[in-house]
Short mmCIF file of C-alpha atoms and ligand atoms in Angstrom, two decimals:
data_model
loop_
_atom_site.label_atom_id
_atom_site.label_comp_id
_atom_site.label_asym_id
_atom_site.label_seq_id
_atom_site.Cartn_x
_atom_site.Cartn_y
_atom_site.Cartn_z
CA MET A 1 -29.76 12.83 7.88
CA GLU A 2 -29.79 8.86 8.10
CA LYS A 3 -29.24 5.98 10.41
CA PHE A 4 -28.45 2.53 10.28
CA ILE A 5 -30.59 -0.38 11.74
CA ILE A 6 -28.41 -3.03 12.69
CA ASN A 7 -29.57 -6.62 14.12
CA GLY A 8 -26.05 -7.75 15.43
CA GLY A 9 -24.73 -10.85 16.69
CA ILE A 10 -24.31 -12.65 13.20
CA PRO A 11 -20.58 -13.78 12.45
CA LEU A 12 -19.51 -12.09 9.06
CA HIS A 13 -18.55 -14.22 6.26
CA GLY A 14 -17.43 -13.48 2.70
CA THR A 15 -15.04 -11.10 0.64
CA VAL A 16 -14.59 -7.47 0.58
CA ALA A 17 -12.37 -5.51 -1.84
CA VAL A 18 -10.41 -2.57 -0.17
CA GLY A 19 -10.49 0.84 -2.41
CA GLY A 20 -8.24 3.53 -2.74
CA ALA A 21 -6.69 5.27 0.19
CA LYS A 22 -8.68 8.30 1.49
CA ASN A 23 -5.37 9.83 3.13
CA VAL A 24 -3.46 9.70 -0.34
CA ALA A 25 -6.51 10.66 -2.83
CA LEU A 26 -7.09 13.99 -0.91
CA LYS A 27 -3.28 14.66 -1.25
CA THR A 28 -2.95 13.85 -5.09
CA PHE A 29 -5.55 16.44 -5.51
CA VAL A 30 -3.30 19.09 -4.10
CA ALA A 31 -0.45 17.84 -5.91
CA ALA A 32 -2.19 18.35 -9.00
CA LEU A 33 -2.36 22.02 -8.34
CA LEU A 34 1.49 21.90 -9.43
CA THR A 35 1.13 21.73 -12.86
CA ASP A 36 -0.93 23.07 -15.88
CA GLU A 37 -1.22 19.56 -17.42
CA PRO A 38 -3.97 17.22 -16.85
CA VAL A 39 -3.38 14.87 -14.07
CA VAL A 40 -5.57 11.65 -13.90
CA ILE A 41 -5.73 9.60 -10.86
CA HIS A 42 -7.17 6.03 -10.62
CA ASN A 43 -8.71 4.18 -7.62
CA VAL A 44 -10.10 7.25 -5.96
CA PRO A 45 -12.40 6.19 -3.15
CA LEU A 46 -15.87 7.79 -3.93
CA ILE A 47 -16.23 9.29 -0.39
CA ARG A 48 -17.42 12.56 0.85
CA ASP A 49 -14.02 14.10 1.90
CA VAL A 50 -13.01 13.48 -1.88
CA THR A 51 -15.90 15.38 -3.06
CA TYR A 52 -15.16 18.14 -0.64
CA MET A 53 -11.46 18.23 -1.88
CA MET A 54 -12.97 18.25 -5.44
CA ASP A 55 -14.83 21.33 -4.50
CA VAL A 56 -11.81 23.10 -3.18
CA LEU A 57 -9.79 22.81 -6.11
CA ARG A 58 -12.76 23.91 -8.27
CA SER A 59 -13.10 26.89 -6.34
CA LEU A 60 -9.36 27.52 -7.15
CA GLY A 61 -10.48 27.28 -10.84
CA ALA A 62 -9.72 23.90 -11.53
CA THR A 63 -11.79 21.67 -14.07
CA ILE A 64 -12.61 17.97 -12.58
CA GLU A 65 -14.30 14.99 -14.64
CA ILE A 66 -14.96 11.91 -12.68
CA SER A 67 -15.52 8.67 -14.38
CA ASP A 68 -16.20 5.57 -12.36
CA HIS A 69 -13.07 5.65 -9.67
CA THR A 70 -10.88 7.77 -12.16
CA VAL A 71 -10.53 11.66 -11.62
CA ARG A 72 -9.15 13.85 -14.24
CA ILE A 73 -7.94 17.24 -13.13
CA GLN A 74 -6.97 20.40 -15.11
CA ASN A 75 -5.83 23.29 -13.81
CA SER A 76 -6.79 26.58 -14.83
CA THR A 77 -4.06 29.17 -16.24
CA SER A 78 -6.05 31.78 -13.83
CA VAL A 79 -5.83 30.10 -10.48
CA THR A 80 -7.15 32.17 -7.73
CA THR A 81 -5.04 31.95 -4.46
CA THR A 82 -7.79 32.16 -2.00
CA VAL A 83 -9.69 29.34 -0.72
CA PRO A 84 -13.53 30.22 0.15
CA LEU A 85 -14.06 29.70 4.00
CA GLU A 86 -17.48 27.57 3.38
CA VAL A 87 -15.32 25.22 1.12
CA GLY A 88 -12.23 24.99 3.13
CA ALA A 89 -13.78 24.66 6.38
CA ARG A 90 -15.21 21.36 5.51
CA LEU A 91 -12.03 19.44 5.79
CA ARG A 92 -8.63 20.02 7.13
CA THR A 93 -6.77 18.83 4.22
CA SER A 94 -7.79 21.87 2.23
CA SER A 95 -5.12 24.06 4.11
CA MET A 96 -2.45 21.80 2.50
CA VAL A 97 -3.05 23.80 -0.73
CA ILE A 98 -0.70 26.64 0.76
CA GLY A 99 2.18 24.60 -0.31
CA PRO A 100 1.66 24.33 -4.26
CA LEU A 101 -0.23 27.81 -4.44
CA LEU A 102 3.03 29.63 -2.68
CA ALA A 103 5.58 27.53 -4.80
CA ARG A 104 3.70 28.36 -7.96
CA TYR A 105 2.12 31.83 -7.62
CA GLY A 106 3.80 33.28 -4.38
CA GLU A 107 0.64 33.66 -2.66
CA ALA A 108 -2.05 31.69 -0.77
CA ASN A 109 -5.05 32.33 1.58
CA ILE A 110 -6.55 29.53 3.45
CA PRO A 111 -8.98 29.25 6.37
CA ASN A 112 -7.54 28.03 9.56
CA PRO A 113 -8.61 24.40 9.35
CA GLY A 114 -9.10 24.17 12.93
CA GLY A 115 -9.99 21.49 15.35
CA CYS A 116 -12.41 18.58 15.19
CA ARG A 117 -13.58 15.87 17.55
CA ILE A 118 -10.18 14.32 17.71
CA GLY A 119 -8.29 17.49 18.69
CA ALA A 120 -7.06 21.05 18.13
CA ARG A 121 -5.08 19.87 15.14
CA PRO A 122 -3.22 22.99 14.75
CA ILE A 123 -0.85 23.40 11.60
CA ASP A 124 2.12 25.16 13.52
CA ARG A 125 4.47 22.79 12.09
CA HIS A 126 3.45 23.26 8.68
CA ILE A 127 3.67 27.23 8.88
CA GLU A 128 6.95 27.03 10.49
CA GLY A 129 8.53 24.79 7.78
CA LEU A 130 7.07 27.24 5.03
CA LYS A 131 8.44 29.92 6.90
CA GLU A 132 12.19 28.61 6.75
CA MET A 133 11.53 27.97 3.04
CA GLY A 134 11.03 31.77 2.70
CA ALA A 135 7.47 32.18 2.97
CA GLU A 136 5.70 35.44 4.91
CA ILE A 137 2.53 34.09 6.96
CA ILE A 138 0.43 36.09 9.02
CA TYR A 139 -2.72 34.73 10.93
CA ASN A 140 -5.86 37.01 10.78
CA HIS A 141 -7.74 36.56 14.10
CA ASP A 142 -10.54 38.59 12.31
CA ASP A 143 -11.19 36.61 9.13
CA GLY A 144 -9.71 33.33 10.57
CA TYR A 145 -7.38 32.91 7.33
CA PHE A 146 -3.77 32.48 7.33
CA HIS A 147 -2.29 34.74 4.58
CA ALA A 148 0.80 33.62 2.96
CA THR A 149 3.28 35.32 0.49
CA SER A 150 6.56 34.48 -1.07
CA SER A 151 8.92 36.36 -3.72
CA GLY A 152 10.10 32.91 -4.24
CA LEU A 153 10.18 29.73 -2.18
CA HIS A 154 13.71 28.49 -1.40
CA GLY A 155 15.11 25.01 -0.25
CA THR A 156 16.10 24.65 3.58
CA THR A 157 16.79 22.04 6.09
CA TYR A 158 13.98 22.00 8.04
CA ARG A 159 13.70 19.43 11.17
CA PHE A 160 10.03 18.96 12.36
CA PRO A 161 9.66 19.13 15.99
CA LYS A 162 7.35 16.40 16.20
CA ASN A 163 5.77 13.91 13.81
CA THR A 164 3.32 15.27 11.45
CA HIS A 165 1.74 13.53 8.56
CA THR A 166 0.25 15.96 6.30
CA GLY A 167 2.83 18.59 7.62
CA THR A 168 5.28 16.53 5.82
CA GLU A 169 3.27 16.38 2.80
CA THR A 170 2.45 19.97 2.78
CA LEU A 171 6.17 20.83 2.92
CA LEU A 172 7.14 18.23 0.11
CA LEU A 173 4.30 20.11 -1.95
CA ALA A 174 6.02 23.36 -1.65
CA ALA A 175 9.69 22.07 -1.83
CA VAL A 176 9.43 20.22 -5.31
CA LEU A 177 9.30 23.79 -7.04
CA ALA A 178 11.40 25.62 -4.66
CA GLN A 179 14.79 26.94 -5.79
CA GLY A 180 17.54 24.57 -4.43
CA GLU A 181 17.65 21.69 -2.28
CA THR A 182 15.14 20.94 0.76
CA ILE A 183 15.98 18.34 3.31
CA LEU A 184 13.01 17.36 5.84
CA GLU A 185 14.40 15.76 8.89
CA ASN A 186 12.27 14.01 11.48
CA ALA A 187 9.60 13.59 8.61
CA ALA A 188 6.87 11.25 9.16
CA GLU A 189 6.79 7.92 7.91
CA GLU A 190 3.26 7.07 7.00
CA ILE A 191 3.38 4.84 3.88
CA GLU A 192 0.70 7.23 2.64
CA ILE A 193 3.21 9.68 2.24
CA ASP A 194 5.51 7.42 0.03
CA ASP A 195 2.58 7.15 -2.51
CA LEU A 196 2.36 10.80 -2.63
CA ILE A 197 6.26 10.67 -3.26
CA LYS A 198 5.75 8.01 -6.10
CA LEU A 199 3.03 10.65 -7.78
CA LEU A 200 5.20 13.71 -7.44
CA GLN A 201 8.21 11.63 -9.01
CA SER A 202 5.97 10.49 -11.84
CA MET A 203 5.10 14.43 -12.39
CA GLY A 204 8.83 15.07 -12.61
CA ALA A 205 9.97 15.71 -9.14
CA ASP A 206 13.30 15.25 -7.68
CA ILE A 207 12.45 14.03 -4.40
CA ALA A 208 13.55 10.65 -2.42
CA ARG A 209 13.13 9.49 1.13
CA ILE A 210 16.98 9.08 1.86
CA SER A 211 16.31 7.25 5.35
CA ALA A 212 13.46 6.20 7.51
CA ARG A 213 12.95 10.04 8.55
CA THR A 214 14.65 11.94 6.16
CA ILE A 215 13.38 13.26 2.79
CA LYS A 216 15.39 15.03 0.30
CA ILE A 217 13.88 17.30 -2.50
CA HIS A 218 15.68 19.21 -5.45
CA GLY A 219 13.31 21.82 -6.65
CA VAL A 220 12.54 22.01 -10.38
CA LYS A 221 11.29 24.64 -12.72
CA LYS A 222 8.25 22.87 -13.80
CA LEU A 223 6.24 19.72 -13.20
CA HIS A 224 4.16 17.77 -16.03
CA GLY A 225 0.86 15.88 -15.94
CA THR A 226 0.53 12.24 -15.01
CA GLU A 227 -1.72 9.37 -14.65
CA PHE A 228 -1.51 7.48 -11.13
CA THR A 229 -3.05 4.76 -9.40
CA ILE A 230 -3.62 5.16 -5.54
CA MET A 231 -2.69 2.65 -2.83
CA PRO A 232 -5.25 0.56 -0.88
CA ASP A 233 -6.76 1.99 2.20
CA ARG A 234 -5.13 0.38 5.36
CA ASN A 235 -7.68 1.69 7.82
CA VAL A 236 -10.56 0.14 5.63
CA GLU A 237 -8.45 -3.11 5.90
CA VAL A 238 -8.15 -3.01 9.62
CA THR A 239 -11.63 -2.08 10.10
CA PHE A 240 -12.85 -5.19 8.31
CA ALA A 241 -9.91 -7.47 9.89
CA LEU A 242 -11.54 -6.41 13.06
CA ALA A 243 -15.22 -6.96 11.87
CA ALA A 244 -14.52 -10.65 11.40
CA ALA A 245 -12.71 -10.75 14.78
CA ILE A 246 -15.56 -9.23 16.88
CA THR A 247 -18.18 -11.24 15.02
CA ALA A 248 -16.12 -14.29 15.09
CA GLY A 249 -16.40 -14.73 11.42
CA LYS A 250 -14.26 -15.14 8.39
CA ILE A 251 -13.58 -12.39 6.07
CA THR A 252 -11.45 -12.43 2.93
CA VAL A 253 -9.78 -9.07 2.16
CA GLN A 254 -8.71 -8.30 -1.35
CA ASN A 255 -6.24 -5.57 -2.23
CA SER A 256 -4.80 -6.27 1.46
CA GLN A 257 -1.22 -4.78 2.53
CA ARG A 258 0.02 -6.99 5.27
CA HIS A 259 3.46 -5.34 5.02
CA ASN A 260 2.02 -1.94 5.73
CA ILE A 261 -0.14 -2.99 8.55
CA ARG A 262 2.43 -5.27 10.57
CA SER A 263 1.99 -3.65 14.01
CA PHE A 264 -1.54 -4.23 13.67
CA LEU A 265 -0.99 -7.99 12.80
CA SER A 266 1.47 -8.46 15.65
CA ALA A 267 -1.33 -7.11 18.24
CA LEU A 268 -3.97 -9.18 16.25
CA GLY A 269 -2.04 -12.56 16.42
CA SER A 270 -1.15 -11.83 20.16
CA ALA A 271 -5.01 -11.23 20.85
CA GLY A 272 -5.82 -14.52 19.08
CA GLY A 273 -7.35 -13.15 15.89
CA VAL A 274 -6.26 -15.59 12.93
CA THR A 275 -4.64 -14.13 9.72
CA GLY A 276 -4.60 -16.37 6.57
CA GLU A 277 -1.95 -15.28 3.86
CA VAL A 278 -3.80 -16.10 0.67
CA ASP A 279 -1.56 -14.48 -1.60
CA GLU A 280 0.45 -11.44 -1.82
CA HIS A 281 -2.56 -9.05 -2.02
CA THR A 282 -5.25 -11.15 -0.41
CA THR A 283 -5.64 -11.94 3.23
CA THR A 284 -8.28 -13.72 5.06
CA TYR A 285 -9.00 -12.64 8.76
CA SER A 286 -11.01 -14.76 11.26
CA GLY A 287 -11.61 -15.34 15.18
CA ASN A 288 -13.16 -18.03 17.33
CA GLY A 289 -14.56 -15.54 19.59
CA ASN A 290 -12.00 -16.59 22.62
CA TYR A 291 -9.50 -13.85 22.76
CA LYS A 292 -6.73 -12.67 24.93
CA LEU A 293 -6.42 -9.13 26.45
CA THR A 294 -3.68 -6.99 24.35
CA SER A 295 -3.16 -3.72 25.37
CA ILE A 296 -1.87 -0.99 22.87
CA VAL A 297 -0.17 2.17 22.55
CA THR A 298 -0.82 4.33 19.77
CA ALA A 299 2.13 6.09 17.88
CA PRO A 300 2.94 7.49 14.47
CA ASP A 301 4.04 4.76 11.86
CA PRO A 302 5.62 2.25 11.82
CA GLY A 303 3.71 2.13 15.64
CA PHE A 304 -0.02 0.87 16.08
CA MET A 305 -1.62 3.65 14.19
CA THR A 306 -4.16 6.04 16.13
CA ASP A 307 -6.82 5.55 13.40
CA TRP A 308 -6.95 1.73 14.43
CA GLN A 309 -7.48 2.27 18.45
CA ALA A 310 -11.03 2.88 18.44
CA PRO A 311 -12.29 -0.57 16.57
CA TRP A 312 -9.27 -1.93 18.36
CA ALA A 313 -11.29 -0.89 22.02
CA VAL A 314 -14.32 -2.72 20.51
CA PHE A 315 -12.31 -6.09 19.98
CA MET A 316 -10.91 -5.76 23.50
CA THR A 317 -14.45 -5.67 25.07
CA GLN A 318 -14.43 -9.51 23.49
CA ALA A 319 -10.97 -10.64 25.22
CA SER A 320 -10.65 -11.84 28.74
CA GLY A 321 -9.24 -9.70 31.41
CA ARG A 322 -8.30 -5.90 31.48
CA SER A 323 -6.59 -4.36 28.52
CA ALA A 324 -5.52 -0.82 28.20
CA ILE A 325 -5.25 1.70 25.16
CA HIS A 326 -2.90 4.60 25.60
CA GLU A 327 -3.65 7.13 22.65
CA THR A 328 -0.23 9.42 22.28
CA VAL A 329 -1.19 10.97 19.04
CA PHE A 330 -4.46 13.00 19.40
CA GLU A 331 -5.60 14.54 22.70
CA SER A 332 -9.14 13.91 22.45
CA ARG A 333 -9.79 10.28 20.59
CA PHE A 334 -11.98 8.59 22.94
CA SER A 335 -15.66 9.89 22.02
CA TYR A 336 -16.70 6.74 21.14
CA VAL A 337 -16.32 5.45 24.95
CA SER A 338 -19.73 6.68 26.10
CA GLU A 339 -21.27 5.09 23.26
CA LEU A 340 -19.89 1.63 23.92
CA LYS A 341 -20.72 2.08 27.39
CA LYS A 342 -24.29 2.33 26.53
CA MET A 343 -23.88 -1.10 25.20
CA GLY A 344 -22.67 -2.60 28.38
CA ALA A 345 -18.67 -2.40 27.85
CA GLU A 346 -17.07 -1.76 30.90
CA ILE A 347 -14.32 0.90 30.11
CA GLU A 348 -12.82 3.24 32.45
CA PHE A 349 -10.48 6.24 31.76
CA PHE A 350 -7.00 6.68 33.68
CA ASP A 351 -3.83 8.62 33.22
CA PRO A 352 -0.77 6.58 32.01
CA PRO A 353 2.19 7.71 33.93
CA VAL A 354 4.21 10.00 31.59
CA GLU A 355 7.30 11.56 32.99
CA ASP A 356 7.61 14.51 30.42
CA PRO A 357 4.09 14.78 28.26
CA GLU A 358 5.27 17.24 26.11
CA ALA A 359 8.19 15.32 25.13
CA PHE A 360 6.18 11.93 25.03
CA TYR A 361 2.87 13.14 23.16
CA ASN A 362 2.75 13.72 19.40
CA PHE A 363 0.21 16.56 20.09
CA ASN A 364 1.26 19.72 21.83
CA TRP A 365 0.78 19.42 25.50
CA ASN A 366 -0.58 22.75 25.84
CA ASP A 367 -3.49 21.80 23.39
CA HIS A 368 -4.38 18.93 25.98
CA PRO A 369 -7.82 19.73 27.57
CA ASP A 370 -7.73 20.02 31.24
CA GLY A 371 -9.15 16.74 32.76
CA TYR A 372 -8.97 14.88 29.52
CA HIS A 373 -7.41 11.18 29.83
CA GLN A 374 -5.23 9.48 27.19
CA GLY A 375 -5.81 6.28 28.64
CA ILE A 376 -8.69 3.56 28.98
CA LYS A 377 -8.95 0.23 30.43
CA ILE A 378 -11.44 -2.41 28.98
CA LEU A 379 -12.44 -5.13 31.17
CA GLY A 380 -13.74 -8.13 29.09
CA PRO A 381 -15.39 -10.15 27.77
CA THR A 382 -18.66 -8.39 27.72
CA ILE A 383 -21.52 -9.51 25.99
CA LEU A 384 -22.65 -6.14 24.38
CA HIS A 385 -26.50 -5.30 23.90
CA ASN A 386 -28.22 -3.03 21.56
CA ALA A 387 -28.40 0.64 21.93
CA ILE A 388 -29.19 4.01 20.25
CA LEU A 389 -25.84 5.50 19.18
CA GLU A 390 -24.27 8.47 17.69
CA ILE A 391 -21.54 8.99 15.37
CA ASP A 392 -19.16 12.09 15.62
CA ASP A 393 -16.07 11.30 14.17
CA LEU A 394 -15.13 8.82 11.13
CA ARG A 395 -13.10 6.16 12.93
CA ALA A 396 -15.26 6.27 16.17
CA GLY A 397 -18.22 6.11 13.53
CA ALA A 398 -16.85 2.66 11.97
CA THR A 399 -16.25 1.50 15.47
CA LEU A 400 -19.91 1.94 16.72
CA VAL A 401 -20.88 0.00 13.63
CA LEU A 402 -18.72 -2.73 14.63
CA ALA A 403 -19.97 -2.81 18.07
CA ALA A 404 -23.56 -3.02 16.91
CA LEU A 405 -22.71 -5.93 14.55
CA ALA A 406 -21.27 -7.77 17.62
CA ALA A 407 -24.00 -6.68 19.94
CA LYS A 408 -27.57 -9.05 20.38
CA GLY A 409 -30.66 -7.16 19.38
CA GLU A 410 -31.37 -4.30 16.97
CA SER A 411 -29.13 -1.13 17.27
CA TYR A 412 -29.73 2.46 15.75
CA VAL A 413 -26.35 4.26 14.57
CA HIS A 414 -27.13 8.01 14.01
CA GLY A 415 -24.74 10.14 11.97
CA VAL A 416 -23.82 7.85 9.12
CA GLU A 417 -22.98 10.72 6.63
CA ILE A 418 -20.10 11.11 8.73
CA LEU A 419 -18.78 7.53 7.89
CA ASP A 420 -19.50 8.43 4.13
CA ARG A 421 -16.79 10.68 4.53
CA GLY A 422 -14.06 7.78 4.85
CA TYR A 423 -16.02 4.75 3.74
CA GLU A 424 -17.43 3.96 0.32
CA ASN A 425 -20.51 1.98 0.35
CA PHE A 426 -19.79 0.63 3.97
CA GLU A 427 -23.30 -1.07 4.54
CA LYS A 428 -23.04 -2.62 1.26
CA SER A 429 -19.97 -4.19 1.94
CA LEU A 430 -21.21 -5.37 5.29
CA LYS A 431 -24.45 -6.62 3.81
CA ASN A 432 -22.49 -8.80 1.37
CA LEU A 433 -20.52 -10.34 4.46
CA GLY A 434 -24.00 -11.27 5.77
CA ALA A 435 -24.52 -8.37 8.17
CA ASN A 436 -28.12 -7.56 8.82
CA ILE A 437 -27.87 -3.58 8.59
CA GLU A 438 -30.53 -1.14 6.59
CA ARG A 439 -29.67 2.33 6.04
CA VAL A 440 -32.87 4.58 6.36
CA LYS A 441 -33.69 8.20 6.34
CA GLU A 442 -33.98 9.71 9.83
CA GLU A 443 -37.76 10.53 10.71
CA VAL A 444 -37.68 14.27 10.80
C1 EPZ B 1 -3.24 12.70 9.31
O1 EPZ B 1 -3.95 13.51 10.23
C2 EPZ B 1 -4.55 11.63 9.04
N1 EPZ B 1 -5.24 12.62 7.76
C3 EPZ B 1 -5.19 11.02 9.97
O2 EPZ B 1 -6.27 10.24 9.77
C4 EPZ B 1 -4.11 10.31 10.81
O3 EPZ B 1 -5.00 9.92 12.14
C5 EPZ B 1 -2.83 11.10 11.20
O4 EPZ B 1 -2.32 11.47 10.25
C6 EPZ B 1 -2.01 10.27 11.75
O5 EPZ B 1 -1.47 9.39 11.06
C7 EPZ B 1 -5.09 12.99 6.82
O6 EPZ B 1 -4.06 12.20 6.04
C8 EPZ B 1 -6.18 13.33 5.77
P1 EPZ B 1 -0.38 14.55 12.15
P2 EPZ B 1 -2.79 14.73 10.38
O7 EPZ B 1 -0.13 16.04 11.59
O8 EPZ B 1 -1.87 15.06 9.27
C9 EPZ B 1 -0.63 17.47 16.07
C10 EPZ B 1 -8.65 9.91 9.32
O9 EPZ B 1 -9.55 9.46 10.05
N2 EPZ B 1 -0.11 18.62 15.02
O10 EPZ B 1 0.43 13.64 12.13
O11 EPZ B 1 -3.58 16.04 10.79
C11 EPZ B 1 -2.14 17.11 15.65
O12 EPZ B 1 -3.05 17.79 16.32
C12 EPZ B 1 -7.54 10.78 9.82
O13 EPZ B 1 -8.27 9.28 8.30
C13 EPZ B 1 0.31 19.87 15.78
O14 EPZ B 1 0.27 20.11 17.05
O15 EPZ B 1 -1.92 14.33 11.75
C14 EPZ B 1 -2.02 15.63 16.34
O16 EPZ B 1 -2.38 15.71 17.68
C15 EPZ B 1 -7.80 11.33 11.35
N3 EPZ B 1 0.71 20.74 15.02
C16 EPZ B 1 -0.53 15.15 16.13
O17 EPZ B 1 0.43 16.35 15.93
C17 EPZ B 1 1.16 20.66 13.50
O18 EPZ B 1 1.53 21.41 12.96
C18 EPZ B 1 -0.16 14.35 14.83
O19 EPZ B 1 -0.77 15.16 13.78
C19 EPZ B 1 0.59 19.35 12.93
C20 EPZ B 1 0.28 18.40 14.09
#
């Protein structure tokens, strides 16, 4: 176990290059199961979730070679179709292999990915879609596995009841080899899905997004190997953009993608954050420390992404007035609030008035824990002070680091191995920007 020791209050200045998107990398490995030919992926972020996903593929028989940020995946001809529990249970994306395994081998046994810190996160929308394509899927409560078989997936027209990012991807990964045409309606719009579509097209898939929320796939007999470069990670760019604003510094972000974070840039501008367009792929972010309260409501793309609300909360502790954050995608994504309150943040929970919660929220309302609130109100500006902090989910973890960077004094941040799941060399990048941050082993 390791922790960060951070001495905050230093405005961050310098340049950071954003790496490949975690939420694309993980799915490119799932897509590699669709062919017996080698698949080479470039710009793979060297993060723990990627290592976990490689273990899932190896457990199914694949051979994987890594060189710098390039990964070469070669499927075995004798793939096993059962993901071992200890390998699958470590990350939710492991459940997505059900699509390619059913499409190619007519069988898949995957552990229930289950919930995590941010919610129940079931995969009912994935399962229903696969059943519409002809899969038989039962959930065995004794072994905690979904057992799926199919005598050959066939195309269908499936309308998602609600938005699901990986649900859309799981069905794409099955439909590309299914018999006939599949139309996915009310499909998710997250741009990472379009990167996966590009990869599948480069493997020979007949697939296209024919409107904002409709994707059409014609199944083909076989897919071939490919070489592909992953897009940059939007969440990492937003994290560093807010690091600049929160510390009143100036950070130049390379591999920037302003077009894909417009809802964030609009809110940042309203709050008084400054965005400089250096060129198409380079952006400077800065702030003078005087910020206006800017309330946000999270939503699936193209809305203000749920992954950005935690660092946004830290930013709003530095704004004048009372701002609000309404989280509508996950039912339990405010775990960081108690930690920020240790630093002096003035945050209270509230229940935003919603007429029909089941229709309004992206999660299933019956997953909503009693007494849990979907809104927080933040009163600023607050001078945050140092504290001993505990990370328990990836994006909240980055948030606590940002808060410690803004706070006066020395803070300890425990549980940094959770950060390693989604951020490559996070503390090194921050050190290069002038942060006083050390990573040390926890005393046993
Ligand atoms: C993906 O999660 C991302 N993860 C998340 O990023 C991201 O926050 C989320 O999309 C929203 O953009 C990956 O891509 C690996 P959903 P996903 O299916 O696909 C409920 C990060 O930090 N739901 O769009 O799991 C679900 O519980 C992670 O990188 C069902 O009820 O999100 C959630 O409340 C965090 N049944 C909501 O819908 C289903 O079958 C949205 O889920 C599917 C989803």
